[in-house]
Short mmCIF file of C-alpha atoms and ligand atoms in Angstrom, two decimals:
data_model
loop_
_atom_site.label_atom_id
_atom_site.label_comp_id
_atom_site.label_asym_id
_atom_site.label_seq_id
_atom_site.Cartn_x
_atom_site.Cartn_y
_atom_site.Cartn_z
CA UNK A 1 -21.85 17.81 1.82
CA UNK A 2 -21.70 17.10 5.54
CA UNK A 3 -20.72 13.77 7.04
CA UNK A 4 -21.58 12.27 10.43
CA UNK A 5 -18.44 10.17 10.71
CA UNK A 6 -15.84 11.84 8.50
CA UNK A 7 -14.00 15.12 8.17
CA UNK A 8 -13.21 16.03 4.56
CA UNK A 9 -10.74 18.83 3.95
CA UNK A 10 -9.90 20.12 0.49
CA UNK A 11 -6.33 21.32 -0.05
CA UNK A 12 -4.67 22.50 -3.26
CA UNK A 13 -4.90 19.51 -5.59
CA UNK A 14 -5.82 16.89 -2.99
CA UNK A 15 -8.21 16.09 -0.16
CA UNK A 16 -7.79 14.64 3.31
CA UNK A 17 -10.52 12.26 4.49
CA UNK A 18 -10.36 11.67 8.26
CA UNK A 19 -12.30 8.84 9.90
CA UNK A 20 -13.86 10.59 12.84
CA UNK A 21 -15.15 8.35 15.63
CA UNK A 22 -12.15 8.66 17.94
CA UNK A 23 -14.09 7.50 21.04
CA UNK A 24 -14.65 4.16 19.23
CA UNK A 25 -11.14 4.08 17.75
CA UNK A 26 -12.69 5.04 14.40
CA UNK A 27 -14.46 1.66 14.12
CA UNK A 28 -16.22 1.38 10.77
CA UNK A 29 -19.98 1.39 11.24
CA UNK A 30 -22.70 1.45 8.56
CA UNK A 31 -22.86 5.25 8.65
CA UNK A 32 -19.13 5.49 8.06
CA UNK A 33 -19.40 3.21 5.02
CA UNK A 34 -22.17 5.42 3.61
CA UNK A 35 -20.13 8.54 4.32
CA UNK A 36 -16.96 7.06 2.80
CA UNK A 37 -18.81 5.98 -0.33
CA UNK A 38 -20.35 9.44 -0.75
CA UNK A 39 -17.06 11.23 -0.10
CA UNK A 40 -15.18 9.11 -2.64
CA UNK A 41 -17.92 9.63 -5.23
CA UNK A 42 -17.69 13.41 -4.80
CA UNK A 43 -13.89 13.54 -4.73
CA UNK A 44 -13.43 11.29 -7.74
CA UNK A 45 -15.67 13.64 -9.78
CA UNK A 46 -14.01 16.81 -8.49
CA UNK A 47 -11.57 18.07 -11.15
CA UNK A 48 -9.66 20.08 -8.52
CA UNK A 49 -8.81 16.91 -6.60
CA UNK A 50 -6.08 14.70 -7.99
CA UNK A 51 -5.21 12.56 -4.96
CA UNK A 52 -6.81 11.58 -1.65
CA UNK A 53 -5.30 10.94 1.77
CA UNK A 54 -7.21 8.74 4.22
CA UNK A 55 -6.33 8.92 7.91
CA UNK A 56 -7.91 8.53 11.35
CA UNK A 57 -8.64 11.15 13.98
CA UNK A 58 -6.65 11.08 17.19
CA UNK A 59 -3.25 9.52 17.82
CA UNK A 60 -4.37 6.03 18.76
CA UNK A 61 -6.20 4.55 15.79
CA UNK A 62 -6.52 4.66 12.04
CA UNK A 63 -9.50 2.29 12.44
CA UNK A 64 -9.87 -0.58 14.92
CA UNK A 65 -12.03 -2.58 12.52
CA UNK A 66 -15.65 -3.10 11.68
CA UNK A 67 -18.00 -1.92 14.41
CA UNK A 68 -18.31 -5.10 16.48
CA UNK A 69 -21.55 -3.87 18.10
CA UNK A 70 -23.20 -3.78 14.65
CA UNK A 71 -21.45 -6.93 13.47
CA UNK A 72 -22.82 -8.94 16.41
CA UNK A 73 -26.37 -8.98 15.01
CA UNK A 74 -25.35 -10.61 11.69
CA UNK A 75 -26.67 -14.02 10.68
CA UNK A 76 -25.76 -16.09 7.63
CA UNK A 77 -27.94 -13.98 5.34
CA UNK A 78 -27.20 -10.51 6.64
CA UNK A 79 -23.53 -11.43 7.14
CA UNK A 80 -23.01 -11.86 3.41
CA UNK A 81 -24.60 -8.46 2.77
CA UNK A 82 -22.48 -6.90 5.57
CA UNK A 83 -19.37 -8.24 3.86
CA UNK A 84 -20.31 -7.33 0.29
CA UNK A 85 -21.32 -3.77 1.22
CA UNK A 86 -17.91 -3.18 2.79
CA UNK A 87 -16.22 -4.80 -0.22
CA UNK A 88 -18.07 -2.45 -2.61
CA UNK A 89 -17.05 0.66 -0.69
CA UNK A 90 -13.40 -0.40 -0.49
CA UNK A 91 -13.41 -1.33 -4.20
CA UNK A 92 -14.84 2.11 -4.89
CA UNK A 93 -11.80 3.56 -3.12
CA UNK A 94 -9.34 1.30 -4.95
CA UNK A 95 -10.88 2.02 -8.36
CA UNK A 96 -11.70 5.72 -7.95
CA UNK A 97 -9.08 6.55 -10.59
CA UNK A 98 -7.05 8.84 -8.32
CA UNK A 99 -4.16 7.86 -6.05
CA UNK A 100 -5.41 7.16 -2.52
CA UNK A 101 -2.79 7.18 0.22
CA UNK A 102 -3.41 5.85 3.72
CA UNK A 103 -1.69 7.72 6.55
CA UNK A 104 -2.04 5.02 9.20
CA UNK A 105 -1.80 6.82 12.53
CA UNK A 106 -2.34 3.94 14.97
CA UNK A 107 -4.33 0.69 15.07
CA UNK A 108 -5.30 -0.64 11.62
CA UNK A 109 -7.05 -3.85 12.61
CA UNK A 110 -9.60 -5.95 10.75
CA UNK A 111 -11.63 -3.59 8.54
CA UNK A 112 -9.12 -0.83 9.36
CA UNK A 113 -6.31 -2.90 7.87
CA UNK A 114 -8.58 -3.78 4.94
CA UNK A 115 -9.32 -0.09 4.36
CA UNK A 116 -5.60 0.72 4.41
CA UNK A 117 -4.98 -2.10 1.93
CA UNK A 118 -7.63 -0.74 -0.44
CA UNK A 119 -5.53 2.44 -0.64
CA UNK A 120 -2.69 2.38 -3.15
CA UNK A 121 0.11 3.42 -0.78
CA UNK A 122 0.41 3.16 2.99
CA UNK A 123 2.60 5.33 5.23
CA UNK A 124 2.32 4.77 8.98
CA UNK A 125 3.32 6.14 12.36
CA UNK A 126 5.72 4.31 14.66
CA UNK A 127 2.85 3.31 16.98
CA UNK A 128 0.77 1.78 14.15
CA UNK A 129 -0.34 -1.82 14.56
CA UNK A 130 -1.69 -4.02 11.81
CA UNK A 131 -3.59 -7.27 11.83
CA UNK A 132 -6.60 -9.27 10.76
CA UNK A 133 -7.90 -10.46 14.16
CA UNK A 134 -11.29 -11.59 12.78
CA UNK A 135 -10.66 -15.24 13.66
CA UNK A 136 -10.81 -14.17 17.32
CA UNK A 137 -14.43 -13.18 16.63
CA UNK A 138 -15.31 -16.38 14.78
CA UNK A 139 -15.23 -14.78 11.33
CA UNK A 140 -12.76 -14.07 8.53
CA UNK A 141 -11.83 -10.72 6.99
CA UNK A 142 -14.85 -9.75 4.88
CA UNK A 143 -13.97 -6.45 3.23
CA UNK A 144 -11.54 -7.87 0.67
CA UNK A 145 -8.78 -8.55 3.22
CA UNK A 146 -8.10 -12.16 2.26
CA UNK A 147 -7.62 -11.10 -1.35
CA UNK A 148 -5.74 -7.82 -0.97
CA UNK A 149 -3.43 -9.00 1.81
CA UNK A 150 -2.47 -12.04 -0.27
CA UNK A 151 -1.70 -9.79 -3.26
CA UNK A 152 0.30 -7.38 -1.12
CA UNK A 153 2.37 -9.66 1.16
CA UNK A 154 2.06 -13.08 -0.51
CA UNK A 155 0.13 -16.18 0.49
CA UNK A 156 2.35 -17.43 3.32
CA UNK A 157 2.46 -14.13 5.26
CA UNK A 158 -1.21 -13.48 4.56
CA UNK A 159 -2.08 -16.90 5.97
CA UNK A 160 0.23 -16.46 8.96
CA UNK A 161 -1.42 -13.18 9.95
CA UNK A 162 -5.01 -14.03 9.09
CA UNK A 163 -5.17 -17.58 10.48
CA UNK A 164 -3.57 -16.59 13.79
CA UNK A 165 -5.12 -13.14 14.22
CA UNK A 166 -1.69 -11.91 15.28
CA UNK A 167 -1.01 -8.18 15.48
CA UNK A 168 2.25 -6.78 14.12
CA UNK A 169 4.00 -3.47 14.66
CA UNK A 170 4.98 -0.81 12.15
CA UNK A 171 8.52 -2.04 11.50
CA UNK A 172 7.41 -5.59 10.78
CA UNK A 173 4.60 -4.28 8.58
CA UNK A 174 7.23 -2.41 6.57
CA UNK A 175 9.52 -5.46 6.38
CA UNK A 176 6.77 -7.58 4.85
CA UNK A 177 5.73 -4.85 2.40
CA UNK A 178 2.41 -4.05 4.04
CA UNK A 179 3.43 -0.41 4.52
CA UNK A 180 5.73 1.73 2.42
CA UNK A 181 7.45 3.62 5.25
CA UNK A 182 7.28 4.39 8.97
CA UNK A 183 7.41 7.89 10.51
CA UNK A 184 7.23 9.50 13.94
CA UNK A 185 3.56 10.21 14.68
CA UNK A 186 4.21 13.97 14.64
CA UNK A 187 5.73 13.81 11.12
CA UNK A 188 3.30 11.41 9.47
CA UNK A 189 0.87 13.92 7.95
CA UNK A 190 3.59 16.33 6.86
CA UNK A 191 5.46 13.51 5.12
CA UNK A 192 2.27 12.18 3.51
CA UNK A 193 1.17 15.60 2.30
CA UNK A 194 4.62 16.34 0.82
CA UNK A 195 4.50 13.03 -1.03
CA UNK A 196 1.02 13.75 -2.33
CA UNK A 197 2.04 17.27 -3.39
CA UNK A 198 4.79 15.67 -5.51
CA UNK A 199 2.28 13.30 -7.14
CA UNK A 200 -0.24 16.04 -7.90
CA UNK A 201 2.48 18.19 -9.47
CA UNK A 202 2.85 15.61 -12.28
CA UNK A 203 0.74 15.20 -15.39
CA UNK A 204 -2.65 13.92 -14.12
CA UNK A 205 -3.14 11.78 -17.25
CA UNK A 206 0.24 10.11 -16.76
CA UNK A 207 -0.42 9.49 -13.05
CA UNK A 208 -3.88 8.05 -13.76
CA UNK A 209 -2.64 5.84 -16.59
CA UNK A 210 0.18 4.49 -14.42
CA UNK A 211 -2.25 3.87 -11.52
CA UNK A 212 -4.72 2.03 -13.76
CA UNK A 213 -1.95 -0.16 -15.14
CA UNK A 214 -0.55 -0.97 -11.69
CA UNK A 215 -4.02 -1.93 -10.41
CA UNK A 216 -4.64 -4.03 -13.54
CA UNK A 217 -1.63 -6.18 -12.57
CA UNK A 218 -3.79 -7.72 -9.79
CA UNK A 219 -6.43 -9.06 -12.16
CA UNK A 220 -4.87 -9.40 -15.64
CA UNK A 221 -2.46 -12.02 -16.90
CA UNK A 222 1.02 -10.68 -17.55
CA UNK A 223 0.33 -10.72 -21.30
CA UNK A 224 -2.98 -8.83 -20.98
CA UNK A 225 -1.37 -6.45 -18.49
CA UNK A 226 1.31 -5.60 -21.08
CA UNK A 227 -1.37 -4.94 -23.71
CA UNK A 228 -3.26 -2.72 -21.27
CA UNK A 229 -0.06 -0.83 -20.42
CA UNK A 230 0.66 -0.24 -24.13
CA UNK A 231 -2.91 1.03 -24.63
CA UNK A 232 -2.51 3.47 -21.74
CA UNK A 233 0.90 4.51 -23.08
CA UNK A 234 -0.66 5.28 -26.45
CA UNK A 235 -3.34 7.39 -24.84
CA UNK A 236 -0.98 9.57 -22.85
CA UNK A 237 1.20 10.07 -25.96
CA UNK A 238 -1.75 12.11 -27.22
CA UNK A 239 -1.59 14.62 -24.34
CA UNK A 240 -0.11 18.09 -24.33
CA UNK A 241 1.73 17.15 -21.11
CA UNK A 242 3.61 14.44 -23.03
CA UNK A 243 4.63 16.78 -25.86
CA UNK A 244 5.65 19.50 -23.41
CA UNK A 245 7.41 17.08 -20.99
CA UNK A 246 9.59 15.58 -23.70
CA UNK A 247 10.23 18.92 -25.45
CA UNK A 248 11.21 20.55 -22.14
CA UNK A 249 13.74 17.78 -21.55
CA UNK A 250 15.23 18.28 -25.02
CA UNK A 251 15.36 22.05 -24.52
CA UNK A 252 16.93 21.58 -21.06
CA UNK A 253 14.19 23.47 -19.22
CA UNK A 254 11.56 22.68 -16.60
CA UNK A 255 8.31 21.38 -18.12
CA UNK A 256 5.02 23.16 -17.62
CA UNK A 257 2.22 20.77 -16.60
CA UNK A 258 -0.95 21.68 -18.50
CA UNK A 259 -3.08 18.87 -17.09
CA UNK A 260 -4.33 17.85 -20.51
N1 LIG B 301 -15.92 -2.04 17.16
C1 LIG B 301 -16.64 -1.33 18.03
N2 LIG B 301 -16.09 -0.64 19.06
C2 LIG B 301 -14.74 -0.68 19.17
C3 LIG B 301 -13.93 -1.40 18.28
C4 LIG B 301 -14.57 -2.10 17.22
N3 LIG B 301 -13.89 -2.78 16.31
N4 LIG B 301 -12.64 -1.27 18.66
C5 LIG B 301 -12.66 -0.48 19.73
N5 LIG B 301 -13.92 -0.12 20.05
C6 LIG B 301 -14.39 0.73 21.16
C7 LIG B 301 -14.33 0.00 22.47
O1 LIG B 301 -15.48 -0.80 22.66
C8 LIG B 301 -14.26 1.17 23.42
O2 LIG B 301 -15.54 1.73 23.55
P1 LIG B 301 -16.13 2.13 25.01
O3 LIG B 301 -15.16 3.15 25.54
O4 LIG B 301 -17.48 2.68 24.73
O5 LIG B 301 -16.11 0.86 25.81
C9 LIG B 301 -13.40 2.17 22.68
O6 LIG B 301 -13.49 1.82 21.31
C10 LIG B 301 -11.93 2.14 23.08
O7 LIG B 301 -11.46 0.82 22.90
P2 LIG B 301 -10.70 -0.01 24.04
O8 LIG B 301 -10.85 -1.48 23.72
O9 LIG B 301 -11.15 0.42 25.37
O10 LIG B 301 -9.20 0.46 23.80
P3 LIG B 301 -7.88 -0.33 24.18
O11 LIG B 301 -6.77 0.64 23.99
O12 LIG B 301 -8.00 -0.99 25.49
O13 LIG B 301 -7.74 -1.48 23.07
C11 LIG B 301 -7.80 -2.39 20.84
C12 LIG B 301 -7.52 -1.16 21.71
C13 LIG B 301 -7.71 -1.94 19.39
C14 LIG B 301 -6.74 -3.46 21.10
C15 LIG B 301 -9.21 -2.96 21.15
O14 LIG B 301 -10.15 -1.90 21.11
C16 LIG B 301 -9.67 -4.02 20.19
O15 LIG B 301 -9.21 -5.16 20.27
N6 LIG B 301 -10.59 -3.68 19.28
C17 LIG B 301 -11.19 -4.62 18.36
C18 LIG B 301 -10.21 -5.00 17.27
C19 LIG B 301 -10.83 -6.00 16.34
O16 LIG B 301 -11.08 -7.14 16.69
N7 LIG B 301 -11.07 -5.56 15.10
C20 LIG B 301 -11.65 -6.39 14.09
C21 LIG B 301 -13.12 -6.18 13.99
S1 LIG B 301 -13.83 -7.16 12.69
#
């Protein structure tokens, strides 16, 4: 599969998806949404891929938002479609069943911030900047940003950022829990890949079950979330990786991961 706006590189156990419109600071246009949706569909069905990294090309931007040139032509009818299409693609990322890690290498504004928030973990470079500046354009975040940011940083911080359109730096983003950790630009990919290599070395069933349960916490009540967790726990107790992992501990040896 070839993509007009993405680079997709397969590594051992994981893939790197790079947003590739550096001259437009990787702004998310309609083609990029189509490409992203197709890439996620392929990677989620690829048994050799157990995690996905999303990053931006160049050293300046992860993604500077929705493509404002395309956005400008929206009216009340097409605007809703514009928003819901982006929401569907980002939900596809969030619910693809494999860990998706954003390596935020610069601006993550508007739709770029929303894309990063649809990933399960965010690492960023020291020059990264985050914000939801949509109010400056007379709109609100429309790709799930009002919902995900509120879940991630809480209502007060989400409102502070989104209602003012203010842009924050990497350190502040880490302080409020929007990113997991901050790295020199030159180390960001190496750090992210090492982290992902650790994740893909574990039992894929255990990783998937844990991911599903963590995501379920956003939409289920605490009681239903517990039931869901117990269900997932039961399922992984039926895997060879569980039997081997526990036996290896008892026999004081390193476990073999069978992936089943
Ligand atoms: N949509 C479309 N094009 C964009 C874009 C976006 N969201 N963000 C940047 N670009 C384009 C610029 O138009 C410019 O293109 P050009 O060279 O053909 O004129 C190119 O990317 C470089 O951007 P530029 O603004 O010149 O870079 P800068 O370093 O001066 O500023 C930003 C960087 C991120 C502060 C600025 O580009 C910006 O504010 N972008 C929009 C952010 C935004 O509001 N996002 C939310 C959208 S819903």
